[in-house]
Every structure is written in structure tokens, then in C-alpha cells.
């Protein structure tokens, strides 16, 4: 059955429908007028032939056809412009008459003129509406509403000159709002009702200001005005009225909520805070009622969220002056958790969703409040690396915040983070995004445990033990998560990363004490080494164990009083162990990370040994041994080149330490292995040329030797170099190898030229000056005469060399 509304409600609905019909009729009439005008313009006669237009052609002018006759504006547009302009001009004239020419008339004349003008203007729309001139009626009615404002001003200047301006404005705005509302409802005009609703937001506020109300009363008035605007917005049938009411309600409501929040949080006693909180509760009630009756689900959810935030803000303001400062945020969290109970109530779904969002927002703000302490606890231990082993502090907080002041109200940060993490764990069982929620909960739980020693100001040793326990718990959780789900999960990877981050912080925090540093690094090395037995976690845990072992080696060297170059020998144990581990797990994913960690430790050892060249040579040699051992694996044959380079570098450093300046001492260690490698390669692959196999090795000694012999004034170096070049040439000729033959012959020729250069210089100096040009000309003549023969000989020589290998 259909429920019929009460007569009054049905009458209001019918009036609204009639107004809508009138508006639709006005639109259709304007459209009809435009169509008539268009048809008349199209049916206009064409210009005669004598006017200059061609028969059947377009009329003269810049445009042709209908485009030339199309009006630039429509008749309804012209009508609206004229009506609006006329109303504005009449309103300006009325204002000028009221403000300027008022004094030229007596009291009776002034009252009669303005009153008669107002009554006449307000009554004119009745006749205009009966004749269907709605637009003109709207313009005249707009002038009438403006005249009523001037009537109110004139009444104050004539009859109520002693009245307070603000109070009189409050009464006048209330009366005008009522008159405009009745006038618009009676005649069905468009603009009076929105104007009345906008004006109705002023009386209460102006009245409170006129009475000298305090901030609390003004806030209550703002909220009451917002409640009235909300009621109008929910009940109004006209869209313009709803828009004006919504804008006014949002403006006054936002101002009232902000004012109430400021009063609540700036209160100095619980009573003042409670009174301001009561206003926030009122605002929350208005928001809930709005969400209950508004048809839009998104708006309802937003209103409920605003209500929840108002309730939490009011409770927090009361808690701020009632409990110690560090318990304010936990109190807000408790209020937010109470909002979550709305999920189990019979409230509509949008309201429940909005309250839950408000609770989530409060928990997020609580986490942001805890961020400074968490960031300080994570980054603060790095300060200990500047002054290691300076002495164990009294508490962990002194070690983390050594030179700065820690955040205030830090003692409840672990509780805040734990509450949020627990809420996420509970909510994770009822959401399809459970993995992501559990990861966030794990991070928050880790943050709570990480800041616990700092927040509680635990003793230094107890703080180290707590951090080590966090590392153990994270590693155990990673292993358990993989075993439970049968594979690597986001939760397990997050736990591993948190364990690594905590271990770094723990190692840095332990730098304050020598014994703590060694103990912590030993513990971390053992923990991550044990966790490395799990295959899925080995790519993370084994490199971490090697990194901590490297730090342990450096710490042991410093503790034993060793110099950095000698400490490098201890560090080299880590690359050796890494090579052994990688060889036993060559088929697993951990092989490459382990080798990278070993290479990093090797570079550290080299850096430590740089100040002592003899020790650097030894370290380079040992690194070459480790690289050679790695190259024994089939998939790591290329590392053999690195081993050769390390051994060569070791030899060069050793020679430099002995202050050896002979170039051959540096080049022969390169030439010998290079020739052996080239020989073995040609045995395996006969297609390899002699330039590839022997060219680099021979050039490594012959070229530096020639450069050194050219400036050498003694006979021994050229002699030995010439003998070596002759031997290389003979071997090349015997084996028919191109590279040894060419390189050896070239070097031998240059050595001979170097030895004969002084004698050639003496001979050239003893000859007459005309002899060299004559000899040059003779040579050119002989060469020219035997050019063809020489070319044939050169071709034969090239072919002979080409037949060599």
C-alpha cells in the first residue's frame, strides 16, 4: 500500500512540482521564440537581380547563404540581458535615492515614496506572472528584494537611530529572510528562496555578537546555524535552495568545528575542555544525522567520518588536560578503537564505513606521531661510528641520541605502535588484502620492539640484548613463514629485511664499547650463518654473515693492536671462506651474492694494506690465490684472468717496494705467463693466429725494452735485448710464425740502428756536404730503374710472410 503524506507535506510537494513546470514552460517558450525567429529569417525574400547579386547566387557580402543572416545572439539571451541590466540600473537608482537624495524630503514624504515604490515593485510580479512574463517578473522581484534591504536601512536611520547596528542587522536579516521566503513560496519565483536561505545564516551569529557572547557561545551559534542549514538542505525540493543551504552549512559547520577544536585543545582545565568537547559531540551528531538521511552514499560516509573525527578530537582534548601528556595519543587510539565497534551495530553501511575510516585515520596520525622516535632510533646509532669505543653509555637512549635531544613523550610510542599492529592483525583476517596488511603489521610491530629500549631508557647492555632478540625473532619468523606457506612470501622477505636492518643498527650501537662490539659481531655472524642453512634465505643471510665476519675481523685486529695493513690478513679469511661456500653451493641462488660479499671483503683488505707496499704485495698474492681457487670451477673460468692480474700486480708492488727501476723486471713476469697461455691456446685451437697468441706477450717486453735501451748509455741492455730479439726471430723463422718473426726482426733492427747511430753520425760529419744529396739522387735513380723488379720482390716477400702462421 502507498503511504499518503500529510496534507501540508503534499501541498509543499505540489507547489514544488508546479514551480518546476513553470520553469520548464519558460524554457520551452524561449525555445519556441528562437525557432520562430529562425524560420522567419530563412523565409525572407532574396535580393533582386538589380542589387548586384547573380541569379540564383548568394547575396553580396563577406558571408553567403544562411550564415550571413544568422543572428549573433538569441532572443531569450537579449531578453535576459535587458531585464538584468534594467533591474541593476533601477537598484542603483534606488540606492542613490536612499543615500543621497533622502534628505530633500520630509519624514512623511520619504516613507511614502520608498514604501509605495517597494509595494508597487513587489506587487508587479503578480500581474506579470498572470500574463506569462516570468523572466520580467523575476527581474522586477529582484529589484523588490533590493528595495526591502533599503527599507530596512531607511527604517534604522529614521525610527531606530539609537539601536545597536549589529543587533538591528540581526533582526532585520531575520525579518527579511522570512519575508523573502514567504514571498518566493507564494509567487513561485526563482531567486527569493535561495536568497532567504543565505540570509537566514546571519541572524543567530549577529545576535550573539551583539550580546557580546564569548568564544564558546559563538561556536555553539555557528554549529546551530549549520544544523539549521543542514535541515533545510535535507528537506528542500529546489536544487538552488539545496545548493545554498549546503554551502552555508559547510561554511558555518567547518568554522564551528575548528573553533570548538581550538577551544578544546587550548583549554587549561578539564571543565573548559569538556564544554568544548560537548560542542564537538553536537557537531558529530549533526554529521551523523546528515549521513543518515542523505541519499548519496559517498556523502553519507564522509559525514560519518567527520563525525568520528569530531568525537576523537573532543575526547583527546579532555584527555590532554586530565592525564599526563604522553597518554594523550594512546587515549585517542582507544577512542578510535571504540569507533570500530560501529561495525557490529545496525547503522547503515555508509555510516559504518565512515566511522571505520575515521578510526583508520586516527591510527594513521598516531603512527605519524611515532615516526620521529622510530627514525631517530634507526639512524641515531650511526653517530657511534665517528667515535668508536669511546665508552659504554649509561642507557640506550644516551647512545642513540648522543648529541641531540630525543622526542618528547616517547615512553608510550611502543604502546601506540603495538596497538596499531594488533588492530591490523585482527582486521587482516577479514580482508582480501591480508598479505599486505600483515606486512604493514609486521613493520609496525618491529618498530615497536626497536624503539622499546630507547623509550624505556633501558641500560646499555639490556638494550643490546633486546635488539639481538629482535634479530632472532625476525629470522625465526622468516623461516616459519616459508615453512607454513611452502615458498617465499612477502611476509618472510619483509622479516629478513627487518632482521638485516636491525643487525646493522645493533652493530653500530655496539661500537660504543670494545667488548660489546666483538660480542655483538660474533653473535650476528653465528646467527646469520645458521640462518643461511635455509636455502631460500641464503641469498640474504649468508652475505650478511660474511659482512659481519668482515667487521669482526677488523674489530679483532684493532683490539689486538694490529696496524691496518696487518689487519688486512685477518680480513682475507672472509674471501677465502666465501669462495669455499660458493664452491659448495654453485648451483644455488646464493652463489653470486656470496661471491659479491667475498669480493667486497677482498677490496677492503686491499684498501687496508695500501699504506704498506710489502704487505700490499702479500695481500695481492693471497687475493690471487683465492681468485685462482674460484677459477677452478668450470663456470668461473674467467676469474683466472683476475687471478693473473692480481699476481702480476703483487709482483709489481713487490718490485716497487724493493725500489727496482729496471723495466724488464716488471715486463718479464707478464711475458712469460702470456707466452705459456698463448702456446696452450694454439695447441687447443690451431686456427688462432700467432699475433693473438704471442703478440701481446712479446710486445709487453720488447717495446718497454726498446724505449729503455734508446736512452741507455751502457752496452749490456742493448746486447741482451738484441740477443733476445735474435732468438725470437729465429724461433719465428723456424716455426714459420709471423708475429715472432716480425716483432723480433723489428726489435733487432732498431737495436742495431741504435748501436750504429754514433758511427753513422761521425761518417756523415766527415763527408762533404754535397755527398748526401748525391747519394740520395743515386739511390732514387737506382730505385726508379729497378721499380718493376722491386715490386715483384716485394710481392713475393708478402706472399712468403702470408704463408707463415
Short mmCIF file of N, CA, C and O in Angstrom, two decimals, residues 143-266:
data_model
loop_
_atom_site.label_atom_id
_atom_site.label_comp_id
_atom_site.label_asym_id
_atom_site.label_seq_id
_atom_site.Cartn_x
_atom_site.Cartn_y
_atom_site.Cartn_z
N UNK A 143 14.51 43.49 -8.06
CA UNK A 143 14.54 44.89 -7.63
C UNK A 143 13.77 45.08 -6.33
O UNK A 143 14.20 45.84 -5.44
N UNK A 144 12.65 44.35 -6.18
CA UNK A 144 11.87 44.48 -4.95
C UNK A 144 12.64 43.99 -3.74
O UNK A 144 12.60 44.61 -2.68
N UNK A 145 13.35 42.86 -3.85
CA UNK A 145 14.15 42.37 -2.72
C UNK A 145 15.24 43.36 -2.36
O UNK A 145 15.55 43.57 -1.18
N UNK A 146 15.85 44.00 -3.36
CA UNK A 146 16.86 45.02 -3.06
C UNK A 146 16.23 46.21 -2.34
O UNK A 146 16.82 46.79 -1.41
N UNK A 147 14.99 46.57 -2.74
CA UNK A 147 14.32 47.69 -2.08
C UNK A 147 13.97 47.36 -0.64
O UNK A 147 13.97 48.25 0.22
N UNK A 148 13.68 46.12 -0.34
CA UNK A 148 13.39 45.76 1.06
C UNK A 148 14.63 45.97 1.93
O UNK A 148 14.51 46.37 3.09
N UNK A 149 15.81 45.69 1.37
CA UNK A 149 17.04 45.96 2.13
C UNK A 149 17.18 47.45 2.38
O UNK A 149 17.53 47.90 3.49
N UNK A 150 16.87 48.27 1.37
CA UNK A 150 16.93 49.72 1.55
C UNK A 150 15.86 50.19 2.53
O UNK A 150 16.10 51.14 3.30
N UNK A 151 14.71 49.53 2.54
CA UNK A 151 13.68 49.87 3.53
C UNK A 151 14.19 49.63 4.94
O UNK A 151 13.96 50.43 5.85
N UNK A 152 14.89 48.50 5.11
CA UNK A 152 15.42 48.20 6.44
C UNK A 152 16.44 49.24 6.87
O UNK A 152 16.47 49.69 8.03
N UNK A 153 17.31 49.63 5.92
CA UNK A 153 18.30 50.66 6.24
C UNK A 153 17.62 51.99 6.57
O UNK A 153 17.97 52.68 7.53
N UNK A 154 16.62 52.36 5.76
CA UNK A 154 15.92 53.62 6.00
C UNK A 154 15.18 53.60 7.33
O UNK A 154 15.15 54.60 8.06
N UNK A 155 14.59 52.48 7.66
CA UNK A 155 13.88 52.37 8.93
C UNK A 155 14.82 52.57 10.11
O UNK A 155 14.47 53.21 11.11
N UNK A 156 16.03 52.05 9.98
CA UNK A 156 17.01 52.24 11.06
C UNK A 156 17.42 53.71 11.16
O UNK A 156 17.56 54.26 12.27
N UNK A 157 17.60 54.37 10.04
CA UNK A 157 18.03 55.75 10.06
C UNK A 157 16.94 56.71 10.54
O UNK A 157 17.24 57.80 11.04
N UNK A 158 15.66 56.30 10.39
CA UNK A 158 14.57 57.20 10.75
C UNK A 158 13.99 56.86 12.12
O UNK A 158 13.88 57.72 13.00
N UNK A 159 13.66 55.60 12.34
CA UNK A 159 12.91 55.23 13.55
C UNK A 159 13.78 54.60 14.63
O UNK A 159 13.44 54.68 15.81
N UNK A 160 14.88 53.95 14.27
CA UNK A 160 15.69 53.22 15.26
C UNK A 160 17.13 53.70 15.22
O UNK A 160 18.07 52.90 15.15
N UNK A 161 17.28 54.99 15.27
CA UNK A 161 18.63 55.54 15.21
C UNK A 161 19.46 55.18 16.44
O UNK A 161 20.69 55.12 16.36
N UNK A 162 18.82 54.95 17.57
CA UNK A 162 19.59 54.62 18.77
C UNK A 162 19.86 53.14 18.93
O UNK A 162 20.55 52.73 19.87
N UNK A 163 19.34 52.32 18.05
CA UNK A 163 19.53 50.87 18.17
C UNK A 163 20.96 50.49 17.77
O UNK A 163 21.60 51.15 16.92
N UNK A 164 21.46 49.42 18.39
CA UNK A 164 22.79 48.90 18.05
C UNK A 164 22.78 48.37 16.61
O UNK A 164 21.85 47.67 16.19
N UNK A 165 23.82 48.72 15.88
CA UNK A 165 23.85 48.36 14.47
C UNK A 165 23.88 46.86 14.24
O UNK A 165 23.17 46.33 13.37
N UNK A 166 24.66 46.13 15.04
CA UNK A 166 24.76 44.68 14.84
C UNK A 166 23.46 43.99 15.23
O UNK A 166 22.95 43.10 14.53
N UNK A 167 22.87 44.43 16.37
CA UNK A 167 21.61 43.83 16.79
C UNK A 167 20.49 44.11 15.81
O UNK A 167 19.68 43.22 15.49
N UNK A 168 20.43 45.36 15.34
CA UNK A 168 19.39 45.70 14.37
C UNK A 168 19.58 44.90 13.08
O UNK A 168 18.61 44.43 12.47
N UNK A 169 20.85 44.70 12.65
CA UNK A 169 21.11 43.91 11.45
C UNK A 169 20.66 42.47 11.63
O UNK A 169 20.14 41.84 10.70
N UNK A 170 20.83 41.94 12.86
CA UNK A 170 20.39 40.58 13.11
C UNK A 170 18.87 40.46 12.96
O UNK A 170 18.36 39.55 12.30
N UNK A 171 18.14 41.43 13.60
CA UNK A 171 16.67 41.39 13.49
C UNK A 171 16.23 41.61 12.06
O UNK A 171 15.33 40.91 11.54
N UNK A 172 16.85 42.57 11.39
CA UNK A 172 16.46 42.88 10.02
C UNK A 172 16.71 41.70 9.09
O UNK A 172 15.89 41.37 8.22
N UNK A 173 17.85 41.01 9.25
CA UNK A 173 18.14 39.86 8.40
C UNK A 173 17.16 38.73 8.64
O UNK A 173 16.73 38.04 7.70
N UNK A 174 16.72 38.54 9.92
CA UNK A 174 15.72 37.51 10.20
C UNK A 174 14.38 37.85 9.56
O UNK A 174 13.73 37.00 8.93
N UNK A 175 13.97 39.12 9.70
CA UNK A 175 12.68 39.53 9.12
C UNK A 175 12.73 39.43 7.60
O UNK A 175 11.79 38.93 6.95
N UNK A 176 13.83 39.91 7.00
CA UNK A 176 13.94 39.85 5.55
C UNK A 176 13.96 38.42 5.04
O UNK A 176 13.35 38.10 4.00
N UNK A 177 14.66 37.54 5.75
CA UNK A 177 14.69 36.14 5.32
C UNK A 177 13.29 35.54 5.34
O UNK A 177 12.89 34.81 4.42
N UNK A 178 12.52 35.84 6.42
CA UNK A 178 11.15 35.31 6.50
C UNK A 178 10.28 35.90 5.39
O UNK A 178 9.50 35.17 4.73
N UNK A 179 10.38 37.23 5.15
CA UNK A 179 9.58 37.84 4.10
C UNK A 179 9.92 37.30 2.72
O UNK A 179 9.03 36.99 1.92
N UNK A 180 11.19 37.18 2.44
CA UNK A 180 11.59 36.66 1.12
C UNK A 180 11.14 35.22 0.93
O UNK A 180 10.74 34.83 -0.17
N UNK A 181 11.24 34.42 2.01
CA UNK A 181 10.81 33.03 1.89
C UNK A 181 9.30 32.95 1.60
O UNK A 181 8.85 32.19 0.73
N UNK A 182 8.51 33.74 2.35
CA UNK A 182 7.07 33.72 2.12
C UNK A 182 6.73 34.26 0.73
O UNK A 182 5.87 33.73 0.02
N UNK A 183 7.41 35.33 0.32
CA UNK A 183 7.16 35.95 -0.98
C UNK A 183 7.49 34.98 -2.12
O UNK A 183 6.72 34.80 -3.07
N UNK A 184 8.65 34.33 -2.01
CA UNK A 184 9.03 33.40 -3.06
C UNK A 184 8.15 32.18 -3.12
O UNK A 184 7.81 31.68 -4.19
N UNK A 185 7.78 31.64 -1.94
CA UNK A 185 6.90 30.47 -1.91
C UNK A 185 5.51 30.80 -2.44
O UNK A 185 4.86 29.96 -3.09
N UNK A 186 5.04 32.02 -2.14
CA UNK A 186 3.68 32.38 -2.57
C UNK A 186 3.59 32.57 -4.08
O UNK A 186 2.63 32.13 -4.71
N UNK A 187 4.60 33.22 -4.67
CA UNK A 187 4.54 33.51 -6.09
C UNK A 187 5.27 32.47 -6.95
O UNK A 187 5.14 32.49 -8.17
N UNK A 188 6.02 31.58 -6.31
CA UNK A 188 6.76 30.59 -7.09
C UNK A 188 7.91 31.15 -7.89
O UNK A 188 8.26 30.63 -8.95
N UNK A 189 8.53 32.23 -7.39
CA UNK A 189 9.67 32.85 -8.08
C UNK A 189 10.95 32.06 -7.81
O UNK A 189 11.05 31.28 -6.86
N UNK A 190 11.96 32.35 -8.64
CA UNK A 190 13.18 31.54 -8.59
C UNK A 190 14.16 31.99 -7.50
O UNK A 190 14.67 31.19 -6.73
N UNK A 191 14.42 33.28 -7.42
CA UNK A 191 15.54 33.74 -6.59
C UNK A 191 15.21 34.06 -5.13
O UNK A 191 16.11 34.04 -4.29
N UNK A 192 14.01 34.36 -4.73
CA UNK A 192 13.81 34.76 -3.32
C UNK A 192 14.13 33.66 -2.32
O UNK A 192 14.68 33.94 -1.26
N UNK A 193 13.79 32.40 -2.64
CA UNK A 193 14.04 31.32 -1.66
C UNK A 193 15.53 31.09 -1.43
O UNK A 193 15.96 31.03 -0.26
N UNK A 194 16.38 30.94 -2.43
CA UNK A 194 17.83 30.82 -2.13
C UNK A 194 18.38 32.03 -1.40
O UNK A 194 19.22 31.89 -0.50
N UNK A 195 17.89 33.24 -1.75
CA UNK A 195 18.35 34.44 -1.06
C UNK A 195 17.92 34.42 0.40
O UNK A 195 18.68 34.82 1.30
N UNK A 196 16.71 33.94 0.66
CA UNK A 196 16.23 33.85 2.04
C UNK A 196 17.05 32.85 2.84
O UNK A 196 17.39 33.08 4.01
N UNK A 197 17.38 31.71 2.22
CA UNK A 197 18.18 30.70 2.92
C UNK A 197 19.57 31.24 3.23
O UNK A 197 20.11 31.04 4.33
N UNK A 198 20.19 31.94 2.28
CA UNK A 198 21.52 32.52 2.52
C UNK A 198 21.47 33.55 3.64
O UNK A 198 22.36 33.61 4.50
N UNK A 199 20.42 34.39 3.66
CA UNK A 199 20.30 35.42 4.69
C UNK A 199 19.99 34.82 6.05
O UNK A 199 20.38 35.37 7.09
N UNK A 200 19.33 33.68 6.06
CA UNK A 200 18.96 33.06 7.33
C UNK A 200 20.16 32.56 8.12
O UNK A 200 20.02 32.24 9.31
N UNK A 201 21.33 32.48 7.51
CA UNK A 201 22.53 32.07 8.24
C UNK A 201 23.11 33.20 9.08
O UNK A 201 24.05 32.94 9.87
N UNK A 202 22.61 34.42 8.96
CA UNK A 202 23.21 35.56 9.66
C UNK A 202 22.58 35.90 11.01
O UNK A 202 23.30 36.34 11.92
N UNK A 203 21.27 35.78 11.22
CA UNK A 203 20.66 36.36 12.43
C UNK A 203 21.25 35.84 13.74
O UNK A 203 21.59 36.64 14.62
N UNK A 204 21.38 34.53 13.88
CA UNK A 204 21.87 34.00 15.16
C UNK A 204 23.28 34.48 15.46
O UNK A 204 23.58 34.89 16.60
N UNK A 205 24.14 34.45 14.47
CA UNK A 205 25.53 34.85 14.68
C UNK A 205 25.61 36.34 15.02
O UNK A 205 26.32 36.74 15.96
N UNK A 206 24.87 37.17 14.28
CA UNK A 206 24.89 38.61 14.56
C UNK A 206 24.28 38.92 15.92
O UNK A 206 24.75 39.81 16.64
N UNK A 207 23.23 38.20 16.27
CA UNK A 207 22.63 38.40 17.58
C UNK A 207 23.60 38.05 18.71
O UNK A 207 23.71 38.77 19.71
N UNK A 208 24.35 36.95 18.54
CA UNK A 208 25.34 36.56 19.56
C UNK A 208 26.44 37.61 19.66
O UNK A 208 26.91 37.96 20.75
N UNK A 209 26.88 38.15 18.52
CA UNK A 209 27.92 39.17 18.55
C UNK A 209 27.40 40.44 19.22
O UNK A 209 28.10 41.10 19.99
N UNK A 210 26.15 40.77 18.94
CA UNK A 210 25.56 41.97 19.56
C UNK A 210 25.46 41.83 21.07
O UNK A 210 25.61 42.82 21.81
N UNK A 211 25.20 40.64 21.58
CA UNK A 211 25.12 40.42 23.02
C UNK A 211 26.48 40.27 23.68
O UNK A 211 26.54 40.08 24.90
N UNK A 212 27.56 40.33 22.91
CA UNK A 212 28.90 40.19 23.48
C UNK A 212 29.22 38.77 23.92
O UNK A 212 29.91 38.57 24.93
N UNK A 213 28.73 37.79 23.20
CA UNK A 213 28.94 36.38 23.58
C UNK A 213 30.43 36.03 23.47
O UNK A 213 31.18 36.59 22.67
N UNK A 214 30.81 35.06 24.29
CA UNK A 214 32.20 34.59 24.28
C UNK A 214 32.44 33.59 23.18
O UNK A 214 31.54 33.22 22.41
N UNK A 215 33.68 33.09 23.08
CA UNK A 215 34.02 32.14 22.01
C UNK A 215 33.18 30.87 22.06
O UNK A 215 32.80 30.33 21.01
N UNK A 216 32.90 30.38 23.26
CA UNK A 216 32.11 29.15 23.37
C UNK A 216 30.70 29.34 22.82
O UNK A 216 30.19 28.50 22.07
N UNK A 217 30.08 30.46 23.19
CA UNK A 217 28.72 30.73 22.69
C UNK A 217 28.72 30.95 21.19
O UNK A 217 27.83 30.46 20.47
N UNK A 218 29.68 31.69 20.68
CA UNK A 218 29.76 31.91 19.24
C UNK A 218 29.94 30.58 18.49
O UNK A 218 29.35 30.38 17.42
N UNK A 219 30.74 29.70 19.06
CA UNK A 219 30.91 28.39 18.43
C UNK A 219 29.61 27.61 18.42
O UNK A 219 29.24 26.97 17.43
N UNK A 220 28.87 27.67 19.56
CA UNK A 220 27.58 26.99 19.62
C UNK A 220 26.60 27.57 18.59
O UNK A 220 25.84 26.84 17.94
N UNK A 221 26.63 28.89 18.42
CA UNK A 221 25.75 29.52 17.43
C UNK A 221 26.11 29.07 16.02
O UNK A 221 25.24 28.80 15.18
N UNK A 222 27.39 29.00 15.73
CA UNK A 222 27.81 28.52 14.41
C UNK A 222 27.32 27.11 14.15
O UNK A 222 26.83 26.79 13.05
N UNK A 223 27.46 26.24 15.15
CA UNK A 223 27.00 24.87 14.97
C UNK A 223 25.49 24.80 14.83
O UNK A 223 24.96 23.99 14.04
N UNK A 224 24.77 25.63 15.60
CA UNK A 224 23.31 25.65 15.46
C UNK A 224 22.89 26.13 14.08
O UNK A 224 21.97 25.58 13.46
N UNK A 225 23.56 27.15 13.58
CA UNK A 225 23.27 27.62 12.22
C UNK A 225 23.55 26.54 11.20
O UNK A 225 22.78 26.35 10.24
N UNK A 226 24.66 25.82 11.38
CA UNK A 226 24.98 24.73 10.46
C UNK A 226 23.92 23.64 10.52
O UNK A 226 23.55 23.05 9.49
N UNK A 227 23.42 23.35 11.73
CA UNK A 227 22.36 22.36 11.86
C UNK A 227 21.10 22.80 11.12
O UNK A 227 20.45 22.00 10.42
N UNK A 228 20.74 24.08 11.25
CA UNK A 228 19.58 24.58 10.51
C UNK A 228 19.77 24.51 9.02
O UNK A 228 18.85 24.10 8.27
N UNK A 229 20.95 24.90 8.55
CA UNK A 229 21.23 24.80 7.11
C UNK A 229 21.18 23.37 6.62
O UNK A 229 20.70 23.10 5.51
N UNK A 230 21.65 22.43 7.45
CA UNK A 230 21.59 21.02 7.08
C UNK A 230 20.15 20.55 6.95
O UNK A 230 19.79 19.80 6.02
N UNK A 231 19.31 20.96 7.90
CA UNK A 231 17.90 20.58 7.84
C UNK A 231 17.24 21.10 6.58
O UNK A 231 16.48 20.40 5.90
N UNK A 232 17.53 22.34 6.23
CA UNK A 232 16.96 22.91 5.00
C UNK A 232 17.46 22.15 3.78
O UNK A 232 16.68 21.85 2.85
N UNK A 233 18.75 21.82 3.75
CA UNK A 233 19.31 21.09 2.61
C UNK A 233 18.67 19.71 2.45
O UNK A 233 18.47 19.23 1.34
N UNK A 234 18.35 19.07 3.58
CA UNK A 234 17.75 17.74 3.51
C UNK A 234 16.29 17.79 3.10
O UNK A 234 15.77 16.83 2.50
N UNK A 235 15.59 18.88 3.43
CA UNK A 235 14.15 18.94 3.18
C UNK A 235 13.79 19.70 1.92
O UNK A 235 12.68 19.54 1.40
N UNK A 236 14.66 20.54 1.38
CA UNK A 236 14.31 21.40 0.26
C UNK A 236 14.15 20.56 -1.00
O UNK A 236 14.89 19.60 -1.25
N UNK A 237 13.17 20.96 -1.82
CA UNK A 237 12.95 20.29 -3.10
C UNK A 237 13.63 21.00 -4.24
O UNK A 237 13.89 20.40 -5.29
N UNK A 238 13.90 22.29 -4.09
CA UNK A 238 14.54 23.07 -5.14
C UNK A 238 16.05 22.89 -5.09
O UNK A 238 16.66 22.98 -4.02
N UNK A 239 16.64 22.66 -6.27
CA UNK A 239 18.08 22.47 -6.32
C UNK A 239 18.85 23.71 -5.90
O UNK A 239 19.83 23.62 -5.15
N UNK A 240 18.49 24.93 -6.35
CA UNK A 240 19.24 26.11 -5.89
C UNK A 240 19.18 26.30 -4.38
O UNK A 240 20.17 26.69 -3.76
N UNK A 241 18.02 26.02 -3.80
CA UNK A 241 17.90 26.15 -2.34
C UNK A 241 18.82 25.14 -1.65
O UNK A 241 19.50 25.46 -0.66
N UNK A 242 18.87 23.93 -2.18
CA UNK A 242 19.75 22.91 -1.57
C UNK A 242 21.22 23.31 -1.69
O UNK A 242 21.99 23.15 -0.75
N UNK A 243 21.60 23.84 -2.84
CA UNK A 243 23.00 24.23 -3.02
C UNK A 243 23.39 25.33 -2.04
O UNK A 243 24.44 25.26 -1.38
N UNK A 244 22.53 26.36 -1.91
CA UNK A 244 22.83 27.45 -0.98
C UNK A 244 22.87 26.93 0.45
O UNK A 244 23.75 27.31 1.25
N UNK A 245 21.94 26.07 0.79
CA UNK A 245 21.91 25.54 2.16
C UNK A 245 23.14 24.69 2.45
O UNK A 245 23.72 24.75 3.54
N UNK A 246 23.56 23.88 1.48
CA UNK A 246 24.74 23.03 1.68
C UNK A 246 25.99 23.88 1.85
O UNK A 246 26.82 23.64 2.75
N UNK A 247 26.14 24.89 1.00
CA UNK A 247 27.32 25.75 1.11
C UNK A 247 27.34 26.48 2.45
O UNK A 247 28.37 26.55 3.14
N UNK A 248 26.20 27.02 2.85
CA UNK A 248 26.15 27.70 4.14
C UNK A 248 26.40 26.77 5.31
O UNK A 248 27.12 27.12 6.26
N UNK A 249 25.81 25.57 5.25
CA UNK A 249 26.02 24.61 6.34
C UNK A 249 27.48 24.17 6.43
O UNK A 249 28.04 24.06 7.52
N UNK A 250 28.09 23.93 5.27
CA UNK A 250 29.51 23.54 5.29
C UNK A 250 30.39 24.66 5.83
O UNK A 250 31.32 24.42 6.61
N UNK A 251 30.12 25.89 5.41
CA UNK A 251 30.95 27.01 5.88
C UNK A 251 30.82 27.23 7.38
O UNK A 251 31.83 27.29 8.10
N UNK A 252 29.58 27.36 7.87
CA UNK A 252 29.41 27.58 9.31
C UNK A 252 29.80 26.37 10.12
O UNK A 252 30.36 26.50 11.22
N UNK A 253 29.50 25.18 9.60
CA UNK A 253 29.88 23.97 10.33
C UNK A 253 31.38 23.81 10.45
O UNK A 253 31.90 23.47 11.53
N UNK A 254 32.09 24.04 9.35
CA UNK A 254 33.57 23.94 9.42
C UNK A 254 34.15 24.96 10.37
O UNK A 254 35.05 24.64 11.18
N UNK A 255 33.64 26.20 10.31
CA UNK A 255 34.13 27.21 11.25
C UNK A 255 33.82 26.83 12.68
O UNK A 255 34.66 27.00 13.59
N UNK A 256 32.62 26.29 12.92
CA UNK A 256 32.27 25.89 14.28
C UNK A 256 33.11 24.73 14.79
O UNK A 256 33.55 24.73 15.94
N UNK A 257 33.37 23.74 13.94
CA UNK A 257 34.19 22.59 14.36
C UNK A 257 35.62 23.03 14.65
O UNK A 257 36.22 22.61 15.66
N UNK A 258 36.18 23.86 13.77
CA UNK A 258 37.55 24.33 14.01
C UNK A 258 37.64 25.15 15.29
O UNK A 258 38.60 25.02 16.07
N UNK A 259 36.64 25.99 15.51
CA UNK A 259 36.64 26.79 16.73
C UNK A 259 36.50 25.91 17.97
O UNK A 259 37.20 26.10 18.97
N UNK A 260 35.61 24.93 17.89
CA UNK A 260 35.45 24.02 19.04
C UNK A 260 36.71 23.21 19.29
O UNK A 260 37.12 22.99 20.44
N UNK A 261 37.36 22.75 18.21
CA UNK A 261 38.61 22.01 18.39
C UNK A 261 39.69 22.87 19.01
O UNK A 261 40.43 22.41 19.89
N UNK A 262 39.80 24.13 18.57
CA UNK A 262 40.81 25.01 19.16
C UNK A 262 40.50 25.27 20.63
O UNK A 262 41.42 25.27 21.48
N UNK A 263 39.23 25.49 20.97
CA UNK A 263 38.87 25.71 22.38
C UNK A 263 39.15 24.47 23.22
O UNK A 263 39.61 24.58 24.37
N UNK A 264 38.90 23.30 22.63
CA UNK A 264 39.11 22.06 23.39
C UNK A 264 40.59 21.81 23.65
O UNK A 264 40.98 21.42 24.76
N UNK A 265 41.42 22.01 22.61
CA UNK A 265 42.85 21.70 22.76
C UNK A 265 43.63 22.81 23.45
O UNK A 265 44.77 22.58 23.87
N UNK A 266 43.05 24.01 23.56
CA UNK A 266 43.74 25.09 24.26
C UNK A 266 43.19 25.30 25.67
O UNK A 266 43.60 26.25 26.36
#
